[in-house]
Structure formats: C-alpha cells, structure tokens
Coordinates of N, CA and C and ligand atoms in Angstrom, one line a residue:
M1053 N 6.5 35.7 14.9 CA 5.8 34.9 13.9 C 4.6 34.3 14.6
I1054 N 3.4 34.2 14.0 CA 2.2 33.7 14.5 C 2.2 32.2 14.3
A1055 N 2.0 31.4 15.4 CA 1.9 30.0 15.2 C 0.7 29.5 14.5
K1056 N 0.8 28.6 13.6 CA -0.4 28.0 12.9 C -1.2 27.2 13.9
P1057 N -2.5 27.2 13.8 CA -3.3 26.3 14.6 C -2.9 24.9 14.4
R1058 N -2.9 24.1 15.5 CA -2.4 22.7 15.3 C -3.6 21.8 14.8
T1059 N -3.3 21.0 13.9 CA -4.3 20.0 13.4 C -3.8 18.6 13.6
G1060 N -4.7 17.6 13.6 CA -4.2 16.2 13.8 C -3.8 15.9 15.2
P1061 N -3.1 14.7 15.3 CA -2.8 14.2 16.6 C -1.8 15.2 17.4
V1062 N -2.0 15.2 18.7 CA -1.1 16.1 19.5 C 0.3 15.4 19.6
P1063 N 1.4 16.0 19.2 CA 2.7 15.4 19.4 C 3.1 15.4 20.8
V1064 N 3.9 14.4 21.2 CA 4.4 14.4 22.6 C 5.7 15.1 22.5
E1065 N 6.4 15.2 23.7 CA 7.6 16.1 23.8 C 8.7 15.8 22.8
S1066 N 8.8 14.6 22.3 CA 9.9 14.3 21.4 C 9.4 14.3 19.9
G1067 N 8.2 14.8 19.7 CA 7.7 14.9 18.4 C 7.0 13.6 18.0
R1068 N 6.8 12.7 18.9 CA 6.1 11.5 18.6 C 4.6 11.6 19.1
T1069 N 3.7 11.0 18.4 CA 2.3 10.9 18.9 C 2.3 9.9 19.9
P1070 N 1.2 9.9 20.8 CA 1.1 8.8 21.8 C 1.2 7.4 21.1
G1071 N 0.5 7.3 20.0 CA 0.5 6.0 19.3 C 1.9 5.6 18.8
E1072 N 2.6 6.5 18.2 CA 4.0 6.3 17.8 C 4.9 5.9 19.0
R1073 N 4.7 6.7 20.1 CA 5.5 6.4 21.2 C 5.3 5.0 21.8
A1074 N 4.1 4.6 21.9 CA 3.8 3.2 22.4 C 4.4 2.2 21.4
H1075 N 4.3 2.4 20.1 CA 4.9 1.5 19.1 C 6.4 1.4 19.3
Q1076 N 7.0 2.6 19.4 CA 8.5 2.6 19.5 C 9.0 2.1 20.9
F1077 N 8.1 2.3 21.9 CA 8.5 1.7 23.2 C 8.6 0.2 23.1
R1078 N 7.5 -0.4 22.5 CA 7.5 -1.8 22.3 C 8.7 -2.3 21.5
G1079 N 8.9 -1.5 20.4 CA 10.1 -1.9 19.5 C 11.4 -1.8 20.2
S1080 N 11.5 -0.8 21.0 CA 12.8 -0.6 21.8 C 13.0 -1.8 22.8
L1081 N 11.9 -2.1 23.5 CA 11.9 -3.3 24.4 C 12.3 -4.6 23.6
G1082 N 11.8 -4.7 22.4 CA 12.0 -5.9 21.6 C 13.4 -6.1 21.2
R1083 N 14.2 -5.0 21.3 CA 15.7 -5.2 21.0 C 16.4 -5.9 22.1
F1084 N 15.8 -6.1 23.2 CA 16.4 -6.9 24.3 C 16.1 -8.3 24.1
A1085 N 17.1 -9.1 23.6 CA 16.9 -10.5 23.3 C 16.7 -11.3 24.6
T1086 N 15.8 -12.2 24.7 CA 15.5 -13.0 25.9 C 15.4 -14.5 25.5
G1087 N 15.3 -15.3 26.6 CA 14.8 -16.6 26.4 C 13.3 -16.6 26.4
V1088 N 12.7 -17.8 26.4 CA 11.3 -18.0 26.4 C 10.9 -19.0 27.5
A1089 N 9.9 -18.6 28.3 CA 9.6 -19.5 29.4 C 8.1 -19.6 29.5
I1090 N 7.6 -20.7 30.2 CA 6.2 -20.8 30.5 C 6.0 -21.0 32.0
V1091 N 5.1 -20.1 32.6 CA 4.8 -20.2 34.0 C 3.6 -21.2 34.1
T1092 N 3.8 -22.3 34.9 CA 2.7 -23.2 35.1 C 2.4 -23.3 36.6
F1093 N 1.1 -23.5 36.8 CA 0.6 -23.7 38.2 C -0.8 -24.3 38.2
D1094 N -1.1 -24.8 39.4 CA -2.5 -25.3 39.6 C -3.3 -24.2 40.2
G1095 N -4.4 -23.9 39.5 CA -5.3 -22.9 40.0 C -6.4 -23.6 40.8
V1096 N -7.5 -22.9 41.0 CA -8.6 -23.4 41.9 C -9.2 -24.6 41.2
T1097 N -9.6 -24.4 39.9 CA -10.3 -25.5 39.2 C -9.5 -26.1 38.0
K1098 N -8.4 -25.4 37.6 CA -7.7 -25.9 36.4 C -6.2 -25.6 36.5
R1099 N -5.5 -26.3 35.7 CA -4.0 -26.1 35.6 C -3.8 -24.9 34.6
H1100 N -2.9 -24.0 34.9 CA -2.7 -22.9 34.0 C -1.2 -22.9 33.5
G1101 N -1.1 -22.3 32.3 CA 0.2 -22.0 31.7 C 0.2 -20.7 31.0
I1102 N 1.2 -19.9 31.1 CA 1.3 -18.7 30.3 C 2.7 -18.4 29.9
T1103 N 2.9 -18.2 28.6 CA 4.2 -17.9 28.0 C 4.7 -16.5 28.4
V1104 N 5.9 -16.5 28.8 CA 6.5 -15.2 29.2 C 8.0 -15.1 28.7
N1105 N 8.4 -13.8 28.5 CA 9.8 -13.6 28.3 C 10.3 -12.6 29.4
S1106 N 9.5 -12.4 30.4 CA 9.9 -11.4 31.4 C 10.6 -12.1 32.6
F1107 N 11.0 -13.3 32.4 CA 11.7 -14.1 33.5 C 13.1 -13.4 33.8
T1108 N 13.3 -13.3 35.1 CA 14.6 -12.7 35.5 C 15.1 -13.4 36.8
S1109 N 16.4 -13.6 36.9 CA 16.9 -14.1 38.2 C 17.0 -12.9 39.1
V1110 N 16.8 -13.1 40.4 CA 16.7 -12.0 41.3 C 17.8 -12.1 42.4
S1111 N 17.9 -13.3 43.0 CA 18.8 -13.4 44.2 C 19.3 -14.9 44.2
M1112 N 20.6 -15.0 44.6 CA 21.2 -16.3 44.8 C 20.9 -16.9 46.2
E1113 N 20.9 -16.0 47.2 CA 20.6 -16.4 48.6 C 19.7 -15.5 49.3
P1114 N 18.4 -15.7 49.5 CA 17.8 -17.0 49.0 C 17.6 -17.0 47.5
P1115 N 17.4 -18.1 46.9 CA 17.3 -18.2 45.5 C 15.9 -17.7 45.0
L1116 N 15.9 -16.5 44.4 CA 14.7 -15.9 44.0 C 14.7 -15.6 42.5
V1117 N 13.5 -15.8 41.8 CA 13.3 -15.5 40.4 C 12.0 -14.7 40.3
L1118 N 11.9 -14.0 39.2 CA 10.7 -13.1 39.0 C 10.1 -13.3 37.6
V1119 N 8.8 -13.2 37.5 CA 8.1 -13.1 36.2 C 7.1 -11.9 36.4
S1120 N 6.9 -11.2 35.2 CA 6.0 -10.1 35.2 C 4.7 -10.5 34.4
I1121 N 3.6 -10.5 35.0 CA 2.3 -11.0 34.4 C 1.3 -9.9 34.2
A1122 N 0.8 -9.8 33.0 CA -0.2 -8.8 32.7 C -1.5 -9.0 33.5
R1123 N -2.0 -7.9 34.0 CA -3.2 -7.9 34.8 C -4.4 -8.5 34.0
T1124 N -4.3 -8.3 32.7 CA -5.4 -8.8 31.9 C -5.3 -10.3 31.6
A1125 N -4.2 -10.9 31.9 CA -4.0 -12.4 31.6 C -5.0 -13.2 32.5
K1126 N -5.5 -14.3 31.9 CA -6.5 -15.1 32.7 C -5.8 -15.7 33.9
A1127 N -4.5 -15.9 33.8 CA -3.8 -16.6 35.0 C -3.4 -15.6 36.0
H1128 N -3.6 -14.3 35.8 CA -3.0 -13.2 36.7 C -3.5 -13.4 38.1
D1129 N -4.8 -13.4 38.3 CA -5.3 -13.3 39.7 C -5.0 -14.6 40.5
E1130 N -5.1 -15.7 39.8 CA -5.0 -17.0 40.5 C -3.5 -17.3 40.9
L1131 N -2.6 -16.7 40.2 CA -1.2 -16.9 40.5 C -0.8 -16.4 41.9
A1132 N -1.5 -15.4 42.3 CA -1.2 -14.7 43.6 C -1.2 -15.8 44.7
G1133 N -0.1 -15.9 45.5 CA 0.0 -16.8 46.6 C 0.1 -18.3 46.3
R1134 N 0.2 -18.6 45.0 CA 0.3 -20.0 44.7 C 1.7 -20.4 44.2
P1135 N 2.1 -21.7 44.5 CA 3.4 -22.2 43.9 C 3.3 -22.2 42.4
F1136 N 4.5 -22.0 41.8 CA 4.5 -22.1 40.3 C 5.8 -22.6 39.8
T1137 N 5.8 -23.0 38.6 CA 7.1 -23.5 37.9 C 7.4 -22.5 36.8
V1138 N 8.7 -22.1 36.6 CA 9.1 -21.4 35.4 C 9.8 -22.5 34.6
N1139 N 9.2 -22.8 33.4 CA 9.8 -23.8 32.4 C 10.5 -23.0 31.3
I1140 N 11.8 -23.2 31.2 CA 12.6 -22.6 30.2 C 12.6 -23.5 28.9
L1141 N 12.3 -22.9 27.8 CA 12.1 -23.7 26.6 C 13.3 -24.0 25.8
G1142 N 13.4 -25.2 25.2 CA 14.5 -25.5 24.3 C 14.1 -25.1 22.9
A1143 N 15.0 -25.1 21.9 CA 14.8 -24.6 20.6 C 13.7 -25.3 19.9
E1144 N 13.4 -26.5 20.2 CA 12.4 -27.3 19.5 C 11.0 -27.2 20.1
Q1145 N 10.9 -26.3 21.1 CA 9.7 -26.2 21.9 C 8.9 -24.9 21.6
R1146 N 9.1 -24.3 20.4 CA 8.4 -23.1 19.9 C 6.9 -23.4 20.0
H1147 N 6.4 -24.6 19.7 CA 5.0 -24.9 19.7 C 4.4 -24.7 21.1
L1148 N 5.2 -25.0 22.1 CA 4.7 -24.8 23.5 C 4.6 -23.3 23.8
A1149 N 5.5 -22.5 23.3 CA 5.4 -21.1 23.5 C 4.1 -20.6 22.9
M1150 N 3.7 -21.1 21.7 CA 2.5 -20.6 21.1 C 1.3 -21.2 21.8
H1151 N 1.4 -22.5 22.2 CA 0.3 -23.1 22.9 C -0.2 -22.3 24.1
F1152 N 0.8 -21.8 24.8 CA 0.5 -21.1 26.1 C 0.4 -19.6 25.9
A1153 N 0.3 -19.2 24.6 CA 0.2 -17.7 24.3 C -1.1 -17.5 23.5
G1154 N -2.1 -18.4 23.7 CA -3.4 -18.2 23.1 C -3.5 -18.9 21.7
R1155 N -2.6 -19.8 21.3 CA -2.7 -20.5 20.1 C -2.6 -22.0 20.4
P1156 N -3.6 -22.6 21.0 CA -3.5 -23.9 21.5 C -3.3 -25.0 20.4
G1157 N -2.5 -25.9 20.7 CA -2.3 -27.1 19.9 C -2.6 -28.3 20.7
P1158 N -2.0 -29.5 20.3 CA -2.2 -30.7 21.1 C -1.8 -30.5 22.6
E1159 N -2.5 -31.1 23.5 CA -2.2 -30.9 24.9 C -0.7 -31.4 25.2
P1160 N 0.1 -30.6 25.8 CA 1.5 -31.0 26.1 C 1.5 -32.0 27.3
L1161 N 2.7 -32.6 27.4 CA 2.9 -33.6 28.5 C 3.3 -32.9 29.7
W1162 N 2.6 -33.2 30.8 CA 2.8 -32.5 32.1 C 3.6 -33.5 33.1
V1163 N 4.3 -32.9 34.0 CA 5.0 -33.6 35.1 C 4.5 -33.1 36.4
E1164 N 4.1 -34.0 37.3 CA 3.7 -33.5 38.6 C 4.9 -33.2 39.4
G1165 N 5.2 -31.9 39.5 CA 6.4 -31.5 40.3 C 6.2 -31.7 41.8
G1166 N 7.2 -31.5 42.6 CA 7.0 -31.7 44.0 C 6.3 -30.5 44.6
T1167 N 6.4 -29.3 44.0 CA 5.8 -28.1 44.5 C 4.7 -27.5 43.6
A1168 N 5.0 -27.6 42.3 CA 4.0 -27.1 41.3 C 4.2 -28.0 40.0
P1169 N 3.1 -28.0 39.2 CA 3.3 -28.8 37.9 C 4.3 -28.2 37.0
R1170 N 4.9 -29.0 36.1 CA 5.8 -28.5 35.1 C 5.6 -29.3 33.8
L1171 N 6.3 -28.8 32.8 CA 6.2 -29.4 31.5 C 7.3 -30.4 31.2
S1172 N 7.0 -31.4 30.5 CA 8.0 -32.5 30.2 C 9.1 -32.0 29.3
H1173 N 10.3 -32.4 29.6 CA 11.5 -32.2 28.7 C 11.8 -30.8 28.4
V1174 N 11.6 -29.9 29.3 CA 12.0 -28.5 29.0 C 13.5 -28.4 29.2
L1175 N 14.1 -27.2 28.8 CA 15.5 -27.1 28.8 C 16.0 -26.9 30.3
A1176 N 15.2 -26.2 31.1 CA 15.5 -26.0 32.5 C 14.2 -25.7 33.2
Y1177 N 14.1 -25.9 34.5 CA 12.9 -25.5 35.2 C 13.3 -25.1 36.6
F1178 N 12.4 -24.2 37.1 CA 12.5 -23.7 38.5 C 11.2 -23.9 39.2
E1179 N 11.1 -24.8 40.1 CA 9.8 -24.9 40.9 C 9.9 -23.9 42.1
C1180 N 8.9 -23.1 42.3 CA 8.9 -22.0 43.2 C 7.8 -22.0 44.2
K1181 N 8.1 -21.6 45.4 CA 7.1 -21.2 46.4 C 6.9 -19.7 46.3
P1182 N 5.6 -19.2 46.5 CA 5.4 -17.8 46.4 C 6.2 -17.0 47.4
W1183 N 6.9 -15.9 47.0 CA 7.7 -15.2 47.9 C 7.1 -13.7 48.1
A1184 N 6.8 -13.1 47.0 CA 6.2 -11.7 47.1 C 5.6 -11.4 45.7
A1185 N 4.7 -10.4 45.8 CA 4.1 -9.9 44.5 C 4.1 -8.4 44.6
Y1186 N 4.6 -7.7 43.6 CA 4.7 -6.2 43.6 C 3.9 -5.6 42.5
D1187 N 3.4 -4.5 42.7 CA 2.6 -3.7 41.7 C 3.6 -3.3 40.6
G1188 N 3.3 -3.7 39.4 CA 4.1 -3.3 38.2 C 3.3 -2.6 37.2
G1189 N 2.5 -1.6 37.5 CA 1.7 -0.9 36.6 C 0.6 -1.8 36.0
D1190 N 0.5 -2.0 34.7 CA -0.5 -2.9 34.2 C -0.1 -4.4 34.3
H1191 N 1.1 -4.7 34.9 CA 1.5 -6.0 35.2 C 1.7 -6.2 36.8
T1192 N 1.8 -7.4 37.2 CA 2.2 -7.7 38.6 C 3.6 -8.5 38.5
L1193 N 4.5 -8.1 39.4 CA 5.8 -8.8 39.4 C 5.7 -9.9 40.5
Y1194 N 5.7 -11.1 40.0 CA 5.6 -12.2 41.0 C 7.0 -12.8 41.2
V1195 N 7.4 -12.8 42.5 CA 8.7 -13.3 42.8 C 8.5 -14.6 43.5
G1196 N 9.3 -15.6 43.1 CA 9.2 -17.0 43.7 C 10.5 -17.4 44.3
E1197 N 10.4 -18.2 45.4 CA 11.6 -18.8 46.0 C 11.8 -20.1 45.4
V1198 N 12.9 -20.4 44.7 CA 13.2 -21.6 44.0 C 13.4 -22.7 45.0
V1199 N 12.6 -23.8 44.9 CA 12.8 -24.9 45.8 C 13.3 -26.2 45.1
D1200 N 13.2 -26.2 43.8 CA 13.7 -27.3 43.0 C 14.0 -26.8 41.6
F1201 N 15.0 -27.3 41.0 CA 15.5 -26.9 39.6 C 16.3 -27.9 39.0
N1202 N 16.4 -27.9 37.7 CA 17.3 -28.8 36.9 C 17.4 -28.3 35.5
Y1203 N 18.4 -28.8 34.7 CA 18.5 -28.5 33.3 C 19.0 -29.7 32.6
R1204 N 18.8 -29.6 31.2 CA 19.3 -30.7 30.4 C 20.2 -30.0 29.3
S1205 N 20.9 -30.7 28.5 CA 21.6 -30.2 27.4 C 20.7 -29.9 26.2
G1206 N 21.0 -29.0 25.3 CA 20.2 -28.7 24.2 C 20.3 -27.3 23.8
D1207 N 19.8 -27.0 22.6 CA 19.8 -25.6 22.1 C 18.7 -24.8 22.8
A1208 N 18.9 -23.5 23.0 CA 17.9 -22.7 23.7 C 17.0 -22.0 22.7
L1209 N 15.7 -21.8 23.1 CA 14.8 -21.0 22.3 C 15.0 -19.5 22.8
A1210 N 15.0 -18.6 21.9 CA 15.2 -17.2 22.2 C 14.2 -16.3 21.5
Y1211 N 14.0 -15.1 21.9 CA 13.0 -14.2 21.4 C 13.5 -12.8 21.3
A1212 N 13.5 -12.2 20.2 CA 14.0 -10.8 20.0 C 13.2 -10.2 18.8
N1213 N 12.9 -8.9 19.0 CA 12.2 -8.2 17.9 C 11.0 -8.9 17.4
S1214 N 10.2 -9.5 18.4 CA 8.9 -10.2 18.1 C 9.1 -11.4 17.3
T1215 N 10.3 -12.0 17.3 CA 10.6 -13.2 16.5 C 11.3 -14.2 17.3
F1216 N 10.9 -15.5 17.1 CA 11.6 -16.6 17.8 C 12.9 -16.9 17.0
T1217 N 13.9 -17.2 17.8 CA 15.2 -17.7 17.2 C 15.8 -18.7 18.1
T1218 N 16.9 -19.3 17.7 CA 17.5 -20.3 18.6 C 19.0 -19.9 18.9
I1219 N 19.4 -20.4 20.0 CA 20.8 -20.2 20.4 C 21.4 -21.6 20.5
P1220 N 22.4 -21.9 19.6 CA 22.9 -23.3 19.7 C 23.6 -23.5 21.0
E1221 N 23.6 -24.8 21.5 CA 24.2 -25.1 22.8 C 25.7 -24.7 22.8
S1222 N 26.3 -24.8 21.6 CA 27.7 -24.5 21.5 C 28.0 -23.1 21.8
Q1223 N 27.0 -22.2 21.8 CA 27.2 -20.8 22.1 C 26.7 -20.5 23.5
L1224 N 26.2 -21.5 24.2 CA 25.8 -21.4 25.6 C 27.0 -21.8 26.5
G1225 N 26.8 -21.9 27.8 CA 27.8 -22.5 28.6 C 28.9 -21.6 29.0
M1226 N 28.7 -20.6 29.8 CA 29.7 -19.7 30.3 C 30.2 -20.2 31.7
E1227 N 29.7 -21.4 32.1 CA 29.9 -21.8 33.5 C 31.3 -21.8 33.9
D1228 N 32.3 -22.0 33.0 CA 33.7 -22.0 33.4 C 34.2 -20.6 33.7
L1229 N 33.5 -19.6 33.1 CA 33.9 -18.3 33.4 C 33.4 -17.6 34.6
L1230 N 32.3 -18.2 35.1 CA 31.6 -17.6 36.2 C 32.1 -18.1 37.6
Ligands
FMN417 C1 7.3 -14.8 23.4 C2 6.2 -14.3 24.3 C3 6.5 -13.7 25.5 C4 5.5 -13.2 26.3 N1 5.8 -12.6 27.5 C5 4.8 -12.3 28.4 C6 5.1 -11.8 29.7 O1 6.3 -11.7 30.1 N2 4.1 -11.5 30.5 C7 2.8 -11.6 30.2 O2 1.9 -11.3 30.9 N3 2.5 -12.0 28.9 C8 3.4 -12.4 28.0 N4 3.1 -12.9 26.8 C9 1.7 -12.9 26.4 C10 1.0 -14.1 27.0 O3 1.6 -15.3 26.8 C11 -0.4 -14.2 26.5 O4 -1.0 -12.9 26.5 C12 -1.2 -15.0 27.3 O5 -0.9 -16.4 27.1 C13 -2.7 -14.8 27.1 O6 -3.3 -15.6 28.0 P1 -4.9 -15.5 28.3 O7 -5.5 -15.5 26.9 O8 -5.1 -16.8 29.0 O9 -5.1 -14.4 29.1 C14 4.1 -13.3 25.9 C15 3.8 -14.0 24.7 C16 4.8 -14.5 23.9 C17 4.5 -15.2 22.6

C-alpha cells in the first residue's frame, strides 16, 4: 500500500504532536499533589520571593532540602550562592502564593531570620545556607543546608492539577508512625 503524504503537524512516536506532548507532560506532572512554598532571600539590591511547589527534602544528615527554579525567573541568577528560606504555606495563605507568583497584593509581613529573611506566620520554615546548585535543564536545582527550622499547627495549603486545595491538620501528623 502506498502511504499518503503527511499533512499537518508531525506526530511524535506515541501519536502525539509536540504541543500535545508538552500539554500532557504538564498534566501528568500536575497529578502529583504537593504543598506550596515560597523561597525568600536577600538579593543585591532587593528582597526576593518566588512561589514554588518543587520543594523536596533531600538528606537528614546533613539536613538538606532542594528547590527547582526556572532559569527565566527573575530570582534565578541572584539565588546562586545566597542563603535562602523555604516558607511552607498554611491553608489560609493562598494569597501569598499568588503574591509571589506574579500577582502582587498587599506587601506581606517579613521576619528577619538569622540566616535569610522569611515570611511571618507560615506553617513551617527552613532557613538554609547554600550547599550546591545543579543543572536541571531549563531549571536549576538549588540545594540548601538547613540551619534553622520550625513549624506551627494549622491546615496545609496543597496544589494539584493546577488547583489550590487544603489538607486539614487532622489529616496531617504521621509523626507517631515515623
Ligand atoms: C503553585 C505554584 C508553584 C510554582 N512552582 C514553581 C517552581 O517550583 N519553580 C519555579 O521556578 N516556578 C514555580 N512557579 C512559578 C513562579 O512562582 C513564577 O513564575 C514566578 O513567581 C515568576 O517570577 P518572576 O516574574 O519574578 O520571574 C510556581 C507557581 C505557582 C503558582
């Protein structure tokens, strides 16, 4: 049989166009439910904050955590080699997630941390010294060594499928099992 000449977008190996593939890659990643955090630090001339859901714990000893920051983000270059805080948001702090994701609202309350600035009344925080930075394609993986941390009680802010949701405190708290 003679193959018909191909018209329109070139399908990729699974029958998806590059555009469909990118869309479905994002959609697949979005099925991984996460918390929501804000990375804060003092840059050369100003204080930065960027909303992330790429926060991951890495190591207990030494205590290391990781965030993945897009190379296109304004904060990307200045974060290299600087102390930073990962602020974990509570359920009522959705506005902070939006504020530091390009939808500014009223200026939030800041706390002068011992190592890096942080946001007031977050659910948990990790103040970090810079440990390493790794190439992550169009992102950079910034690993920090945790030098101070704490948490409070409260419901958690979560993010899944491009939507904010909350996890009640009653469903948190596995500490007795770990
Ligand atoms: C819930 C949520 C999670 C995000 N996670 C990340 C992330 O892990 N890494 C990242 O680089 N940007 C992430 N972003 C996008 C950045 O927050 C956003 O692009 C950034 O604030 C834009 O900053 P700029 O305009 O100052 O460059 C996320 C945004 C939202 C709303």
